[in-house]
Amino acid sequence: MKYNLPHKTIERLSQYRRALLICLEKGQTHIYSHEIARIQHITAVQVRRDLMLIGYTGTLRKGYNVKELIELIGEIIDSSEGINVAIVGMGNLGRALINYFIGKRSHLRIVASFDINPDKIGNTMSGVPCFSIDDLPQIVKEKNIRIGIMTVPAEFASQTADLLVKSGIKGILNYTPKPVNVPDDVYLEEYDMITSLEKVAFYVKLNEQKIV
Amino acid sequence: MKYNLPHKTIERLSQYRRALLICLEKGQTHIYSHEIARIQHITAVQVRRDLMLIGYTGTLRKGYNVKELIELIGEIIDSSEGINVAIVGMGNLGRALINYFIGKRSHLRIVASFDINPDKIGNTMSGVPCFSIDDLPQIVKEKNIRIGIMTVPAEFASQTADLLVKSGIKGILNYTPKPVNVPDDVYLEEYDMITSLEKVAFYVKLNEQKIV
DNA sequence: CTAAAAATGTGAAAAACTTAACACTGTTAG
DNA sequence: CTAACAGTGTTAAGTTTTTCACATTTTTAG
Ligand SMILES: NC(=O)c1ccc[n+]([C@@H]2O[C@H](COP(=O)([O-])OP(=O)(O)OC[C@H]3O[C@@H](n4cnc5c(N)ncnc54)[C@H](O)[C@@H]3O)[C@@H](O)[C@H]2O)c1
Ligand SMILES: NC(=O)c1ccc[n+]([C@@H]2O[C@H](COP(=O)([O-])OP(=O)(O)OC[C@H]3O[C@@H](n4cnc5c(N)ncnc54)[C@H](O)[C@@H]3O)[C@@H](O)[C@H]2O)c1
């Protein structure tokens, strides 16, 4: 990787692509920085800066070529061979996630799910087979799974993370509200919806106080 | 509000509280900055700085009083009367969210859900009644709902956001992958799981390249 | 009683990130 | 033909956020 991109830029590139894919579908061939900016609620300068960082140059007065930009973003943030992903915990959230992800991004392949409940093991959802959590280490190796998404109950968070790490996984996306610990060579991302909701609530309160 | 807290600090305070509640349950009365830091994968200085910003002082050599700190964080980020919340779109994700939120934070009350599907309207889930989307404006007023969580299909994102805004809502948490536009006085938070997953994938790839 | 250790609190420096300002260049209207 | 316009690309400045470094305080050990 020749670039040393800011973390925030990585997130925004993913978001730009999401917006660009919609534009492409609509048949739009070019887009201005300020159009992207408005969709993402940021400034046009920010967009141009990010594109500068990845070395993309638009056409003066015409903006950026949607197709080209989608491809370039792909070259930068995706890995060329794609990456295999597993979901652990096929409850409400796990099922919702599979439904949502499936078919959305070709380089992110959800190839397995895991559960402890015998009723779920053996089922297939949106083409993703559900295995016993006991078989996780083996299947992770067999299928070359490198990322695990955790949607197990909070009390099983740590042990699930440990199991994933021990099985050789290199990235974890933790949706349980329980932070977990992983070695330095495993990339960890955690997200709790309550934090988002509390943040919204805080700023709603703040806005109200400003008006008063 | 006397404090002018950084955005990031607000997020972390919510996370600190989540961790502190677990400690409280376990019967732990005091906690050091470095303990909080380790749970949250940040530095102890960062924790102390945040607590400094909210004016909390711990006991030297004993750390912070768990109960006191939970209360202070509540005073700062919660609104004293609590806040009413609605979920729009009772599909997989909407149902998962209700199950998860319910009873977790007393100041965030999910008091209604909305859908367009007649099969769902009239049902109650975890004590939350589901109304027709057509009744949204009225119910928002009746129940004094100030935050809306959007979990409708992406193609209905904009119109749902417009409806919420027109009905007088002051904060939106958008879980559809389609960014929406709202007036300045409405606080908007958007989250797309694909961005998180792509970020994990990017850093997994990066780590692998470093090793090579 | 004193020194070492282990914690907090914070001013100042550093790093990360965003915005301003403007040079540059095709495009369009007159 | 030319001036105004509307975009891009980028340097520099500004802002926000994090980290460093260390003074301070309590506890513990000798
Ligand atoms: N539901 C949400 O919207 C939401 C939001 C944020 C976070 N979360 C968190 O995500 C997690 C899952 O939420 P949910 O609503 O899907 O819960 P759920 O109870 O519906 O699903 C949990 C699933 O995990 C399985 N499971 C239990 N122990 C396991 C183990 N040791 N190994 C593998 N699988 C195991 C269960 O059989 C079940 O299928 C919880 O930690 C929850 O707090 C949920
Ligand atoms: N499932 C996920 O994990 C996931 C993750 C991220 C984002 N999302 C997004 O969240 C949204 C919901 O996902 P889902 O899996 O729950 O989908 P879903 O299809 O299961 O649920 C959508 C629900 O919205 C209702 N609905 C449709 N139009 C409506 C309208 N105009 N007003 C009110 N309700 C309406 C439907 O009747 C249905 O109950 C989608 O936009 C999806 O892309 C889902």
mmCIF file of C-alpha atoms in Angstrom, chain A residues 11-176:
data_model
loop_
_atom_site.group_PDB
_atom_site.id
_atom_site.type_symbol
_atom_site.label_atom_id
_atom_site.label_comp_id
_atom_site.label_asym_id
_atom_site.label_seq_id
_atom_site.Cartn_x
_atom_site.Cartn_y
_atom_site.Cartn_z
ATOM 1 C CA GLU A 11 -14.626 5.513 6.174
ATOM 2 C CA ARG A 12 -15.582 8.274 3.808
ATOM 3 C CA LEU A 13 -14.279 6.412 0.767
ATOM 4 C CA SER A 14 -16.595 3.547 1.638
ATOM 5 C CA GLN A 15 -19.442 6.016 1.911
ATOM 6 C CA TYR A 16 -18.552 7.792 -1.315
ATOM 7 C CA ARG A 17 -18.640 4.479 -3.093
ATOM 8 C CA ARG A 18 -22.021 3.657 -1.655
ATOM 9 C CA ALA A 19 -23.351 6.955 -3.002
ATOM 10 C CA LEU A 20 -21.574 6.519 -6.320
ATOM 11 C CA LEU A 21 -23.060 3.075 -6.826
ATOM 12 C CA ILE A 22 -26.497 4.603 -6.518
ATOM 13 C CA CYS A 23 -25.556 7.271 -9.055
ATOM 14 C CA LEU A 24 -24.221 4.640 -11.422
ATOM 15 C CA GLU A 25 -27.470 2.716 -11.209
ATOM 16 C CA LYS A 26 -29.361 5.859 -12.104
ATOM 17 C CA GLY A 27 -27.142 6.228 -15.146
ATOM 18 C CA GLN A 28 -25.276 9.282 -13.917
ATOM 19 C CA THR A 29 -21.798 9.332 -15.473
ATOM 20 C CA HIS A 30 -20.205 12.309 -13.732
ATOM 21 C CA ILE A 31 -20.502 13.915 -10.335
ATOM 22 C CA TYR A 32 -19.162 17.102 -8.746
ATOM 23 C CA SER A 33 -17.407 17.224 -5.420
ATOM 24 C CA HIS A 34 -20.171 19.362 -3.999
ATOM 25 C CA GLU A 35 -22.769 16.808 -4.999
ATOM 26 C CA ILE A 36 -20.963 14.039 -3.161
ATOM 27 C CA ALA A 37 -20.489 16.436 -0.284
ATOM 28 C CA ARG A 38 -24.152 17.190 0.038
ATOM 29 C CA ILE A 39 -25.092 13.546 0.093
ATOM 30 C CA GLN A 40 -22.580 12.870 2.862
ATOM 31 C CA HIS A 41 -23.252 16.038 4.830
ATOM 32 C CA ILE A 42 -19.675 17.223 4.527
ATOM 33 C CA THR A 43 -17.889 19.943 2.566
ATOM 34 C CA ALA A 44 -16.801 19.795 -1.056
ATOM 35 C CA VAL A 45 -13.244 20.597 0.005
ATOM 36 C CA GLN A 46 -13.257 17.532 2.178
ATOM 37 C CA VAL A 47 -14.278 15.390 -0.745
ATOM 38 C CA ARG A 48 -11.641 16.866 -3.032
ATOM 39 C CA ARG A 49 -9.022 16.434 -0.356
ATOM 40 C CA ASP A 50 -9.881 12.754 0.061
ATOM 41 C CA LEU A 51 -9.752 12.190 -3.682
ATOM 42 C CA MET A 52 -6.472 14.029 -3.850
ATOM 43 C CA LEU A 53 -5.111 11.664 -1.212
ATOM 44 C CA ILE A 54 -5.967 8.652 -3.343
ATOM 45 C CA GLY A 55 -4.587 10.405 -6.404
ATOM 46 C CA TYR A 56 -7.764 10.700 -8.391
ATOM 47 C CA THR A 57 -8.142 13.599 -10.760
ATOM 48 C CA GLY A 58 -11.483 14.697 -12.108
ATOM 49 C CA THR A 59 -12.281 16.605 -15.220
ATOM 50 C CA LEU A 60 -12.430 20.338 -14.856
ATOM 51 C CA ARG A 61 -16.006 21.575 -15.053
ATOM 52 C CA LYS A 62 -17.324 18.047 -15.485
ATOM 53 C CA GLY A 63 -16.494 16.644 -12.094
ATOM 54 C CA TYR A 64 -15.524 13.055 -11.429
ATOM 55 C CA ASN A 65 -16.223 10.024 -13.556
ATOM 56 C CA VAL A 66 -18.518 7.873 -11.461
ATOM 57 C CA LYS A 67 -17.418 4.544 -12.858
ATOM 58 C CA GLU A 68 -13.708 5.306 -12.683
ATOM 59 C CA LEU A 69 -13.963 6.569 -9.158
ATOM 60 C CA ILE A 70 -15.868 3.505 -7.985
ATOM 61 C CA GLU A 71 -13.139 1.352 -9.472
ATOM 62 C CA LEU A 72 -10.324 3.333 -7.938
ATOM 63 C CA ILE A 73 -11.916 3.272 -4.501
ATOM 64 C CA GLY A 74 -12.240 -0.478 -4.918
ATOM 65 C CA GLU A 75 -8.580 -0.843 -5.774
ATOM 66 C CA ILE A 76 -7.661 1.049 -2.659
ATOM 67 C CA ILE A 77 -9.959 -0.272 0.021
ATOM 68 C CA ASP A 78 -10.793 -3.759 -1.216
ATOM 69 C CA SER A 79 -8.381 -6.624 -1.302
ATOM 70 C CA SER A 80 -8.055 -7.979 -4.786
ATOM 71 C CA GLU A 81 -9.003 -11.577 -3.990
ATOM 72 C CA GLY A 82 -11.894 -10.535 -1.776
ATOM 73 C CA ILE A 83 -12.223 -11.602 1.817
ATOM 74 C CA ASN A 84 -14.286 -14.266 3.535
ATOM 75 C CA VAL A 85 -16.454 -13.349 6.492
ATOM 76 C CA ALA A 86 -18.368 -15.288 9.140
ATOM 77 C CA ILE A 87 -21.193 -14.258 11.421
ATOM 78 C CA VAL A 88 -21.252 -15.727 14.909
ATOM 79 C CA GLY A 89 -24.665 -15.785 16.596
ATOM 80 C CA MET A 90 -27.674 -16.277 14.336
ATOM 81 C CA GLY A 91 -30.235 -14.401 16.434
ATOM 82 C CA ASN A 92 -32.237 -11.359 15.412
ATOM 83 C CA LEU A 93 -29.276 -9.227 14.622
ATOM 84 C CA GLY A 94 -27.229 -11.933 12.931
ATOM 85 C CA ARG A 95 -30.094 -12.784 10.609
ATOM 86 C CA ALA A 96 -30.757 -9.131 9.866
ATOM 87 C CA LEU A 97 -27.113 -8.646 8.970
ATOM 88 C CA ILE A 98 -26.960 -11.604 6.621
ATOM 89 C CA ASN A 99 -30.053 -10.407 4.804
ATOM 90 C CA TYR A 100 -28.581 -6.987 4.479
ATOM 91 C CA PHE A 101 -25.029 -7.815 3.438
ATOM 92 C CA ILE A 102 -25.736 -10.590 1.033
ATOM 93 C CA GLY A 103 -24.953 -9.622 -2.528
ATOM 94 C CA LYS A 104 -24.169 -6.021 -1.629
ATOM 95 C CA ARG A 105 -20.392 -6.113 -2.071
ATOM 96 C CA SER A 106 -18.774 -8.824 -4.120
ATOM 97 C CA HIS A 107 -15.437 -8.612 -2.340
ATOM 98 C CA LEU A 108 -17.010 -9.288 1.070
ATOM 99 C CA ARG A 109 -18.217 -12.848 1.071
ATOM 100 C CA ILE A 110 -20.217 -14.131 4.009
ATOM 101 C CA VAL A 111 -19.439 -17.803 3.713
ATOM 102 C CA ALA A 112 -20.545 -19.194 7.070
ATOM 103 C CA SER A 113 -22.482 -18.521 10.226
ATOM 104 C CA PHE A 114 -22.187 -20.169 13.622
ATOM 105 C CA ASP A 115 -24.525 -20.794 16.521
ATOM 106 C CA ILE A 116 -24.779 -22.887 19.653
ATOM 107 C CA ASN A 117 -28.480 -23.672 19.280
ATOM 108 C CA PRO A 118 -29.066 -27.082 17.613
ATOM 109 C CA ASP A 119 -32.262 -25.747 16.006
ATOM 110 C CA LYS A 120 -30.232 -23.277 13.983
ATOM 111 C CA ILE A 121 -27.287 -25.472 13.122
ATOM 112 C CA GLY A 122 -27.656 -27.062 9.706
ATOM 113 C CA ASN A 123 -29.982 -24.379 8.384
ATOM 114 C CA THR A 124 -29.118 -22.142 5.487
ATOM 115 C CA MET A 125 -30.085 -18.502 5.301
ATOM 116 C CA SER A 126 -29.705 -16.497 2.105
ATOM 117 C CA GLY A 127 -27.310 -19.186 0.988
ATOM 118 C CA VAL A 128 -25.184 -18.998 4.124
ATOM 119 C CA PRO A 129 -24.913 -22.281 6.023
ATOM 120 C CA CYS A 130 -25.048 -22.298 9.813
ATOM 121 C CA PHE A 131 -22.500 -24.474 11.615
ATOM 122 C CA SER A 132 -21.989 -25.450 15.222
ATOM 123 C CA ILE A 133 -19.778 -23.072 17.147
ATOM 124 C CA ASP A 134 -17.681 -26.140 18.022
ATOM 125 C CA ASP A 135 -16.699 -26.511 14.383
ATOM 126 C CA LEU A 136 -15.635 -22.898 14.061
ATOM 127 C CA PRO A 137 -11.854 -23.405 14.177
ATOM 128 C CA GLN A 138 -11.988 -26.074 11.511
ATOM 129 C CA ILE A 139 -14.363 -24.229 9.192
ATOM 130 C CA VAL A 140 -12.471 -20.977 9.536
ATOM 131 C CA LYS A 141 -9.403 -22.749 8.275
ATOM 132 C CA GLU A 142 -11.167 -24.724 5.553
ATOM 133 C CA LYS A 143 -12.942 -21.691 4.158
ATOM 134 C CA ASN A 144 -10.121 -19.246 4.754
ATOM 135 C CA ILE A 145 -12.333 -16.926 6.799
ATOM 136 C CA ARG A 146 -10.481 -13.829 7.875
ATOM 137 C CA ILE A 147 -13.175 -11.629 9.446
ATOM 138 C CA GLY A 148 -15.710 -12.483 12.141
ATOM 139 C CA ILE A 149 -18.843 -10.504 12.957
ATOM 140 C CA MET A 150 -19.972 -11.054 16.528
ATOM 141 C CA THR A 151 -23.696 -11.035 17.271
ATOM 142 C CA VAL A 152 -23.815 -13.420 20.207
ATOM 143 C CA PRO A 153 -25.349 -12.505 23.565
ATOM 144 C CA ALA A 154 -23.116 -10.141 25.515
ATOM 145 C CA GLU A 155 -22.150 -12.713 28.118
ATOM 146 C CA PHE A 156 -20.490 -14.828 25.438
ATOM 147 C CA ALA A 157 -18.614 -11.959 23.855
ATOM 148 C CA SER A 158 -15.171 -12.593 25.353
ATOM 149 C CA GLN A 159 -15.128 -16.309 24.798
ATOM 150 C CA THR A 160 -16.326 -15.878 21.227
ATOM 151 C CA ALA A 161 -13.629 -13.319 20.518
ATOM 152 C CA ASP A 162 -11.010 -15.623 22.004
ATOM 153 C CA LEU A 163 -12.223 -18.481 19.883
ATOM 154 C CA LEU A 164 -12.147 -16.396 16.729
ATOM 155 C CA VAL A 165 -8.634 -15.191 17.484
ATOM 156 C CA LYS A 166 -7.402 -18.661 18.303
ATOM 157 C CA SER A 167 -8.835 -19.881 15.020
ATOM 158 C CA GLY A 168 -6.704 -17.410 13.138
ATOM 159 C CA ILE A 169 -9.154 -14.655 12.283
ATOM 160 C CA LYS A 170 -7.588 -11.266 11.502
ATOM 161 C CA GLY A 171 -10.461 -8.843 11.961
ATOM 162 C CA ILE A 172 -13.459 -8.662 14.289
ATOM 163 C CA LEU A 173 -16.565 -6.527 14.070
ATOM 164 C CA ASN A 174 -18.166 -6.682 17.492
ATOM 165 C CA TYR A 175 -21.848 -5.810 17.751
ATOM 166 C CA THR A 176 -22.282 -7.010 21.284
#
